[in-house]
Amino acid sequence: MFPILVVEDNENLRMLMKTRLEQAGYKVLQAQNGQEALKILEDQHVDLIISDIMMPLMDGFELIESLREANYSMPILMVTAKEGFEDKEKGFRLGTDDYMVKPIDMNEMILRVAALLRRAKITNEHKIVIGEIVLDYDNLSINGPDLHIELPKKEFLLLFKLLSYPKRIFTRQQLMSEIWGLDTDIDERTVDSHIKKLRKKFEDRPEFKIITIRGLGYKAEKIYG
């Protein structure tokens, strides 16, 4: 549910990081260099990036600079063989949030990822509290003093994603990739259909609303009631 993009040209290390992150419960996207990473970000939302520095075509420094200039605010963890202070200084100046030097300890990487997500207020506790209601990811349910609804998985994931980032606009393509996966045969009308069902189920609730952004997609706003 919480996608992380690993940008690393060493395939063995990239796959090792992917495996360990998935064991920790994260969804992992992969890129071999900065150019591939930027293409992925055109269509998909990610919560955090782990990036090497020395890569072909576009290195980690160039990637960070491009992301920050484009106002991407997700946390970035740099992983590199470079131990010099100047390289770390450059990385932090360009906008990285944390730094690990190879060879890296995979368990330490998981701890750093969790800490960065907490600092970014992206919780992996799998619950969202809005006023008196709670969205419980583990049970696919919404509960409150006068409310208990268990949703179909896709509907719940869609609502959970929107409410995890209130006021952030998600394109239909981003939602399709996140909820249904890249290899699915569904089209954008499926997203619209699920949004319509969610609106109907929660039309009388004061805690939040789902807003259509014409020509782009959707966003959610917390109202609290």
mmCIF file of N, CA and C in Angstrom, residues 67-170:
data_model
loop_
_atom_site.group_PDB
_atom_site.id
_atom_site.type_symbol
_atom_site.label_atom_id
_atom_site.label_comp_id
_atom_site.label_asym_id
_atom_site.label_seq_id
_atom_site.Cartn_x
_atom_site.Cartn_y
_atom_site.Cartn_z
ATOM 1 N N LEU A 67 13.828 16.356 -9.145
ATOM 2 C CA LEU A 67 12.626 16.134 -8.334
ATOM 3 C C LEU A 67 12.285 17.350 -7.490
ATOM 4 N N ARG A 68 13.275 17.914 -6.832
ATOM 5 C CA ARG A 68 13.004 19.056 -5.966
ATOM 6 C C ARG A 68 12.621 20.292 -6.781
ATOM 7 N N GLU A 69 13.223 20.460 -7.947
ATOM 8 C CA GLU A 69 12.843 21.587 -8.806
ATOM 9 C C GLU A 69 11.403 21.443 -9.297
ATOM 10 N N ALA A 70 10.948 20.187 -9.438
ATOM 11 C CA ALA A 70 9.573 19.927 -9.866
ATOM 12 C C ALA A 70 8.610 19.839 -8.689
ATOM 13 N N ASN A 71 9.086 20.189 -7.493
ATOM 14 C CA ASN A 71 8.265 20.236 -6.270
ATOM 15 C C ASN A 71 7.790 18.873 -5.783
ATOM 16 N N TYR A 72 8.523 17.815 -6.122
ATOM 17 C CA TYR A 72 8.252 16.527 -5.488
ATOM 18 C C TYR A 72 8.799 16.587 -4.061
ATOM 19 N N SER A 73 7.966 16.211 -3.101
ATOM 20 C CA SER A 73 8.353 16.390 -1.702
ATOM 21 C C SER A 73 8.570 15.086 -0.948
ATOM 22 N N MET A 74 8.458 13.947 -1.637
ATOM 23 C CA MET A 74 8.612 12.680 -0.927
ATOM 24 C C MET A 74 10.018 12.542 -0.346
ATOM 25 N N PRO A 75 10.176 11.814 0.778
ATOM 26 C CA PRO A 75 11.511 11.613 1.348
ATOM 27 C C PRO A 75 12.406 10.846 0.377
ATOM 28 N N ILE A 76 13.709 11.169 0.418
ATOM 29 C CA ILE A 76 14.682 10.491 -0.429
ATOM 30 C C ILE A 76 15.826 9.979 0.451
ATOM 31 N N LEU A 77 16.096 8.686 0.345
ATOM 32 C CA LEU A 77 17.215 8.053 1.035
ATOM 33 C C LEU A 77 18.275 7.717 -0.001
ATOM 34 N N MET A 78 19.459 8.294 0.134
ATOM 35 C CA MET A 78 20.537 8.017 -0.814
ATOM 36 C C MET A 78 21.391 6.868 -0.302
ATOM 37 N N VAL A 79 21.723 5.951 -1.213
ATOM 38 C CA VAL A 79 22.567 4.812 -0.898
ATOM 39 C C VAL A 79 23.744 4.852 -1.861
ATOM 40 N N THR A 80 24.976 4.906 -1.328
ATOM 41 C CA THR A 80 26.112 5.120 -2.207
ATOM 42 C C THR A 80 27.393 4.517 -1.641
ATOM 43 N N ALA A 81 28.343 4.304 -2.527
ATOM 44 C CA ALA A 81 29.663 3.843 -2.116
ATOM 45 C C ALA A 81 30.550 5.007 -1.714
ATOM 46 N N LYS A 82 30.103 6.219 -1.986
ATOM 47 C CA LYS A 82 30.906 7.404 -1.685
ATOM 48 C C LYS A 82 30.794 7.774 -0.199
ATOM 49 N N GLU A 83 31.933 7.829 0.473
ATOM 50 C CA GLU A 83 31.922 8.140 1.902
ATOM 51 C C GLU A 83 32.345 9.572 2.209
ATOM 52 N N GLY A 84 32.819 10.300 1.188
ATOM 53 C CA GLY A 84 33.356 11.628 1.433
ATOM 54 C C GLY A 84 32.313 12.621 1.902
ATOM 55 N N PHE A 85 32.730 13.540 2.768
ATOM 56 C CA PHE A 85 31.818 14.547 3.298
ATOM 57 C C PHE A 85 31.252 15.428 2.189
ATOM 58 N N GLU A 86 32.074 15.737 1.176
ATOM 59 C CA GLU A 86 31.617 16.620 0.099
ATOM 60 C C GLU A 86 30.429 16.036 -0.641
ATOM 61 N N ASP A 87 30.458 14.721 -0.864
ATOM 62 C CA ASP A 87 29.337 14.080 -1.558
ATOM 63 C C ASP A 87 28.069 14.108 -0.700
ATOM 64 N N LYS A 88 28.233 13.851 0.593
ATOM 65 C CA LYS A 88 27.069 13.910 1.486
ATOM 66 C C LYS A 88 26.521 15.334 1.546
ATOM 67 N N GLU A 89 27.428 16.293 1.641
ATOM 68 C CA GLU A 89 27.001 17.692 1.693
ATOM 69 C C GLU A 89 26.220 18.058 0.442
ATOM 70 N N LYS A 90 26.715 17.632 -0.712
ATOM 71 C CA LYS A 90 26.023 17.928 -1.969
ATOM 72 C C LYS A 90 24.639 17.292 -1.993
ATOM 73 N N GLY A 91 24.562 16.028 -1.545
ATOM 74 C CA GLY A 91 23.274 15.350 -1.519
ATOM 75 C C GLY A 91 22.268 16.053 -0.638
ATOM 76 N N PHE A 92 22.672 16.427 0.573
ATOM 77 C CA PHE A 92 21.750 17.117 1.481
ATOM 78 C C PHE A 92 21.370 18.499 0.947
ATOM 79 N N ARG A 93 22.336 19.168 0.326
ATOM 80 C CA ARG A 93 22.050 20.502 -0.226
ATOM 81 C C ARG A 93 21.035 20.426 -1.359
ATOM 82 N N LEU A 94 21.093 19.347 -2.150
ATOM 83 C CA LEU A 94 20.156 19.198 -3.263
ATOM 84 C C LEU A 94 18.773 18.751 -2.801
ATOM 85 N N GLY A 95 18.709 18.123 -1.602
ATOM 86 C CA GLY A 95 17.388 17.778 -1.091
ATOM 87 C C GLY A 95 17.197 16.364 -0.615
ATOM 88 N N THR A 96 18.290 15.584 -0.462
ATOM 89 C CA THR A 96 18.095 14.260 0.107
ATOM 90 C C THR A 96 17.776 14.376 1.597
ATOM 91 N N ASP A 97 17.125 13.356 2.158
ATOM 92 C CA ASP A 97 16.706 13.387 3.559
ATOM 93 C C ASP A 97 17.555 12.504 4.455
ATOM 94 N N ASP A 98 18.198 11.500 3.869
ATOM 95 C CA ASP A 98 19.028 10.610 4.671
ATOM 96 C C ASP A 98 20.036 9.941 3.745
ATOM 97 N N TYR A 99 21.038 9.308 4.352
ATOM 98 C CA TYR A 99 22.187 8.818 3.610
ATOM 99 C C TYR A 99 22.634 7.494 4.204
ATOM 100 N N MET A 100 22.917 6.495 3.342
ATOM 101 C CA MET A 100 23.535 5.255 3.789
ATOM 102 C C MET A 100 24.711 4.939 2.873
ATOM 103 N N VAL A 101 25.794 4.419 3.461
ATOM 104 C CA VAL A 101 26.994 4.087 2.695
ATOM 105 C C VAL A 101 27.083 2.576 2.505
ATOM 106 N N LYS A 102 27.350 2.153 1.274
ATOM 107 C CA LYS A 102 27.507 0.729 0.966
ATOM 108 C C LYS A 102 28.789 0.192 1.598
ATOM 109 N N PRO A 103 28.807 -1.103 1.970
ATOM 110 C CA PRO A 103 27.694 -2.059 1.898
ATOM 111 C C PRO A 103 26.669 -1.759 2.987
ATOM 112 N N ILE A 104 25.401 -1.802 2.634
ATOM 113 C CA ILE A 104 24.369 -1.389 3.580
ATOM 114 C C ILE A 104 23.796 -2.588 4.326
ATOM 115 N N ASP A 105 23.359 -2.330 5.540
ATOM 116 C CA ASP A 105 22.662 -3.314 6.347
ATOM 117 C C ASP A 105 21.169 -3.193 6.017
ATOM 118 N N MET A 106 20.582 -4.260 5.508
ATOM 119 C CA MET A 106 19.191 -4.199 5.061
ATOM 120 C C MET A 106 18.221 -3.915 6.197
ATOM 121 N N ASN A 107 18.504 -4.421 7.376
ATOM 122 C CA ASN A 107 17.620 -4.151 8.511
ATOM 123 C C ASN A 107 17.697 -2.675 8.912
ATOM 124 N N GLU A 108 18.904 -2.114 8.842
ATOM 125 C CA GLU A 108 19.038 -0.683 9.122
ATOM 126 C C GLU A 108 18.299 0.135 8.075
ATOM 127 N N MET A 109 18.352 -0.308 6.823
ATOM 128 C CA MET A 109 17.625 0.393 5.763
ATOM 129 C C MET A 109 16.127 0.448 6.071
ATOM 130 N N ILE A 110 15.574 -0.665 6.541
ATOM 131 C CA ILE A 110 14.144 -0.710 6.878
ATOM 132 C C ILE A 110 13.827 0.266 8.001
ATOM 133 N N LEU A 111 14.695 0.339 8.997
ATOM 134 C CA LEU A 111 14.482 1.277 10.107
ATOM 135 C C LEU A 111 14.515 2.715 9.618
ATOM 136 N N ARG A 112 15.467 3.025 8.733
ATOM 137 C CA ARG A 112 15.573 4.388 8.206
ATOM 138 C C ARG A 112 14.361 4.743 7.353
ATOM 139 N N VAL A 113 13.888 3.796 6.555
ATOM 140 C CA VAL A 113 12.692 4.027 5.736
ATOM 141 C C VAL A 113 11.498 4.338 6.626
ATOM 142 N N ALA A 114 11.302 3.537 7.665
ATOM 143 C CA ALA A 114 10.167 3.762 8.576
ATOM 144 C C ALA A 114 10.265 5.124 9.244
ATOM 145 N N ALA A 115 11.482 5.509 9.648
ATOM 146 C CA ALA A 115 11.666 6.808 10.302
ATOM 147 C C ALA A 115 11.366 7.957 9.333
ATOM 148 N N LEU A 116 11.814 7.838 8.102
ATOM 149 C CA LEU A 116 11.555 8.889 7.112
ATOM 150 C C LEU A 116 10.068 9.020 6.827
ATOM 151 N N LEU A 117 9.378 7.899 6.743
ATOM 152 C CA LEU A 117 7.937 7.946 6.496
ATOM 153 C C LEU A 117 7.194 8.560 7.675
ATOM 154 N N ARG A 118 7.635 8.261 8.884
ATOM 155 C CA ARG A 118 7.000 8.876 10.061
ATOM 156 C C ARG A 118 7.194 10.384 10.043
ATOM 157 N N ARG A 119 8.421 10.804 9.725
ATOM 158 C CA ARG A 119 8.700 12.238 9.680
ATOM 159 C C ARG A 119 7.868 12.921 8.610
ATOM 160 N N ALA A 120 7.591 12.194 7.541
ATOM 161 C CA ALA A 120 6.781 12.750 6.462
ATOM 162 C C ALA A 120 5.289 12.605 6.753
ATOM 163 N N LYS A 121 4.974 12.101 7.965
ATOM 164 C CA LYS A 121 3.587 11.912 8.402
ATOM 165 C C LYS A 121 2.848 10.896 7.533
ATOM 166 N N ILE A 122 3.599 9.935 7.017
ATOM 167 C CA ILE A 122 2.997 8.820 6.286
ATOM 168 C C ILE A 122 3.067 7.626 7.230
ATOM 169 N N THR A 123 2.004 7.258 7.828
ATOM 170 C CA THR A 123 2.028 6.205 8.832
ATOM 171 C C THR A 123 1.889 4.836 8.201
ATOM 172 N N ASN A 124 2.596 3.861 8.723
ATOM 173 C CA ASN A 124 2.389 2.492 8.245
ATOM 174 C C ASN A 124 1.666 1.669 9.310
ATOM 175 N N GLU A 125 0.924 2.338 10.173
ATOM 176 C CA GLU A 125 0.111 1.643 11.162
ATOM 177 C C GLU A 125 -1.190 1.126 10.552
ATOM 178 N N HIS A 126 -1.457 1.498 9.309
ATOM 179 C CA HIS A 126 -2.605 0.986 8.568
ATOM 180 C C HIS A 126 -3.934 1.473 9.131
ATOM 181 N N LYS A 127 -3.927 2.652 9.735
ATOM 182 C CA LYS A 127 -5.174 3.236 10.207
ATOM 183 C C LYS A 127 -5.177 4.730 9.912
ATOM 184 N N ILE A 128 -6.345 5.231 9.561
ATOM 185 C CA ILE A 128 -6.535 6.663 9.374
ATOM 186 C C ILE A 128 -7.697 7.080 10.275
ATOM 187 N N VAL A 129 -7.476 8.094 11.096
ATOM 188 C CA VAL A 129 -8.517 8.596 11.988
ATOM 189 C C VAL A 129 -9.005 9.936 11.463
ATOM 190 N N ILE A 130 -10.317 10.037 11.256
ATOM 191 C CA ILE A 130 -10.929 11.284 10.811
ATOM 192 C C ILE A 130 -12.085 11.583 11.758
ATOM 193 N N GLY A 131 -11.924 12.582 12.598
ATOM 194 C CA GLY A 131 -12.964 12.851 13.590
ATOM 195 C C GLY A 131 -13.130 11.642 14.481
ATOM 196 N N GLU A 132 -14.331 11.059 14.469
ATOM 197 C CA GLU A 132 -14.610 9.909 15.322
ATOM 198 C C GLU A 132 -14.618 8.594 14.557
ATOM 199 N N ILE A 133 -14.276 8.614 13.271
ATOM 200 C CA ILE A 133 -14.264 7.369 12.513
ATOM 201 C C ILE A 133 -12.823 6.941 12.219
ATOM 202 N N VAL A 134 -12.654 5.627 12.040
ATOM 203 C CA VAL A 134 -11.332 5.052 11.808
ATOM 204 C C VAL A 134 -11.394 4.147 10.576
ATOM 205 N N LEU A 135 -10.493 4.387 9.623
ATOM 206 C CA LEU A 135 -10.333 3.484 8.498
ATOM 207 C C LEU A 135 -9.272 2.463 8.878
ATOM 208 N N ASP A 136 -9.640 1.206 8.950
ATOM 209 C CA ASP A 136 -8.751 0.136 9.388
ATOM 210 C C ASP A 136 -8.332 -0.685 8.176
ATOM 211 N N TYR A 137 -7.082 -0.491 7.747
ATOM 212 C CA TYR A 137 -6.578 -1.158 6.546
ATOM 213 C C TYR A 137 -6.563 -2.677 6.691
ATOM 214 N N ASP A 138 -6.219 -3.166 7.880
ATOM 215 C CA ASP A 138 -6.088 -4.612 8.067
ATOM 216 C C ASP A 138 -7.426 -5.330 7.938
ATOM 217 N N ASN A 139 -8.512 -4.638 8.294
ATOM 218 C CA ASN A 139 -9.843 -5.260 8.240
ATOM 219 C C ASN A 139 -10.704 -4.739 7.088
ATOM 220 N N LEU A 140 -10.149 -3.819 6.287
ATOM 221 C CA LEU A 140 -10.895 -3.210 5.170
ATOM 222 C C LEU A 140 -12.219 -2.639 5.657
ATOM 223 N N SER A 141 -12.191 -1.999 6.825
ATOM 224 C CA SER A 141 -13.437 -1.517 7.423
ATOM 225 C C SER A 141 -13.315 -0.068 7.868
ATOM 226 N N ILE A 142 -14.496 0.575 7.991
ATOM 227 C CA ILE A 142 -14.595 1.933 8.520
ATOM 228 C C ILE A 142 -15.505 1.853 9.739
ATOM 229 N N ASN A 143 -14.982 2.318 10.882
ATOM 230 C CA ASN A 143 -15.716 2.175 12.138
ATOM 231 C C ASN A 143 -15.835 3.503 12.871
ATOM 232 N N GLY A 144 -16.953 3.658 13.580
ATOM 233 C CA GLY A 144 -17.187 4.831 14.401
ATOM 234 C C GLY A 144 -18.298 4.556 15.381
ATOM 235 N N PRO A 145 -18.676 5.551 16.202
ATOM 236 C CA PRO A 145 -19.733 5.357 17.196
ATOM 237 C C PRO A 145 -21.049 4.868 16.586
ATOM 238 N N ASP A 146 -21.364 5.326 15.387
ATOM 239 C CA ASP A 146 -22.616 4.937 14.743
ATOM 240 C C ASP A 146 -22.366 4.354 13.362
ATOM 241 N N LEU A 147 -21.190 3.739 13.184
ATOM 242 C CA LEU A 147 -20.814 3.309 11.836
ATOM 243 C C LEU A 147 -19.942 2.062 11.864
ATOM 244 N N HIS A 148 -20.292 1.101 11.034
ATOM 245 C CA HIS A 148 -19.408 -0.032 10.764
ATOM 246 C C HIS A 148 -19.679 -0.502 9.340
ATOM 247 N N ILE A 149 -18.701 -0.280 8.473
ATOM 248 C CA ILE A 149 -18.842 -0.666 7.071
ATOM 249 C C ILE A 149 -17.610 -1.458 6.660
ATOM 250 N N GLU A 150 -17.823 -2.628 6.084
ATOM 251 C CA GLU A 150 -16.739 -3.401 5.482
ATOM 252 C C GLU A 150 -16.854 -3.266 3.967
ATOM 253 N N LEU A 151 -15.803 -2.757 3.355
ATOM 254 C CA LEU A 151 -15.829 -2.470 1.929
ATOM 255 C C LEU A 151 -15.136 -3.564 1.127
ATOM 256 N N PRO A 152 -15.541 -3.730 -0.146
ATOM 257 C CA PRO A 152 -14.737 -4.568 -1.041
ATOM 258 C C PRO A 152 -13.320 -4.019 -1.111
ATOM 259 N N LYS A 153 -12.359 -4.895 -1.329
ATOM 260 C CA LYS A 153 -10.942 -4.516 -1.203
ATOM 261 C C LYS A 153 -10.571 -3.327 -2.078
ATOM 262 N N LYS A 154 -10.958 -3.333 -3.351
ATOM 263 C CA LYS A 154 -10.554 -2.254 -4.251
ATOM 264 C C LYS A 154 -11.156 -0.919 -3.824
ATOM 265 N N GLU A 155 -12.410 -0.932 -3.389
ATOM 266 C CA GLU A 155 -13.040 0.299 -2.918
ATOM 267 C C GLU A 155 -12.310 0.839 -1.701
ATOM 268 N N PHE A 156 -11.986 -0.069 -0.759
ATOM 269 C CA PHE A 156 -11.300 0.389 0.457
ATOM 270 C C PHE A 156 -9.929 0.964 0.115
ATOM 271 N N LEU A 157 -9.156 0.266 -0.712
ATOM 272 C CA LEU A 157 -7.816 0.737 -1.061
ATOM 273 C C LEU A 157 -7.860 2.089 -1.749
ATOM 274 N N LEU A 158 -8.862 2.278 -2.582
ATOM 275 C CA LEU A 158 -9.012 3.545 -3.280
ATOM 276 C C LEU A 158 -9.301 4.672 -2.284
ATOM 277 N N LEU A 159 -10.234 4.448 -1.374
ATOM 278 C CA LEU A 159 -10.566 5.458 -0.373
ATOM 279 C C LEU A 159 -9.398 5.705 0.571
ATOM 280 N N PHE A 160 -8.711 4.640 0.982
ATOM 281 C CA PHE A 160 -7.586 4.765 1.899
ATOM 282 C C PHE A 160 -6.465 5.587 1.268
ATOM 283 N N LYS A 161 -6.200 5.353 -0.008
ATOM 284 C CA LYS A 161 -5.157 6.114 -0.696
ATOM 285 C C LYS A 161 -5.512 7.594 -0.754
ATOM 286 N N LEU A 162 -6.730 7.917 -1.127
ATOM 287 C CA LEU A 162 -7.136 9.322 -1.231
ATOM 288 C C LEU A 162 -7.078 10.021 0.119
ATOM 289 N N LEU A 163 -7.527 9.335 1.169
ATOM 290 C CA LEU A 163 -7.551 9.957 2.493
ATOM 291 C C LEU A 163 -6.190 9.949 3.176
ATOM 292 N N SER A 164 -5.254 9.149 2.667
ATOM 293 C CA SER A 164 -3.888 9.190 3.197
ATOM 294 C C SER A 164 -3.195 10.486 2.822
ATOM 295 N N TYR A 165 -3.652 11.096 1.732
ATOM 296 C CA TYR A 165 -3.034 12.324 1.225
ATOM 297 C C TYR A 165 -4.127 13.342 0.906
ATOM 298 N N PRO A 166 -4.801 13.844 1.937
ATOM 299 C CA PRO A 166 -5.917 14.766 1.691
ATOM 300 C C PRO A 166 -5.470 15.989 0.899
ATOM 301 N N LYS A 167 -6.317 16.379 -0.046
ATOM 302 C CA LYS A 167 -6.127 17.535 -0.927
ATOM 303 C C LYS A 167 -5.101 17.287 -2.030
ATOM 304 N N ARG A 168 -4.449 16.113 -2.035
ATOM 305 C CA ARG A 168 -3.525 15.809 -3.125
ATOM 306 C C ARG A 168 -4.301 15.201 -4.285
ATOM 307 N N ILE A 169 -4.044 15.683 -5.477
ATOM 308 C CA ILE A 169 -4.745 15.198 -6.662
ATOM 309 C C ILE A 169 -4.040 13.959 -7.196
ATOM 310 N N PHE A 170 -4.830 12.904 -7.416
ATOM 311 C CA PHE A 170 -4.323 11.691 -8.047
ATOM 312 C C PHE A 170 -4.984 11.546 -9.417
#
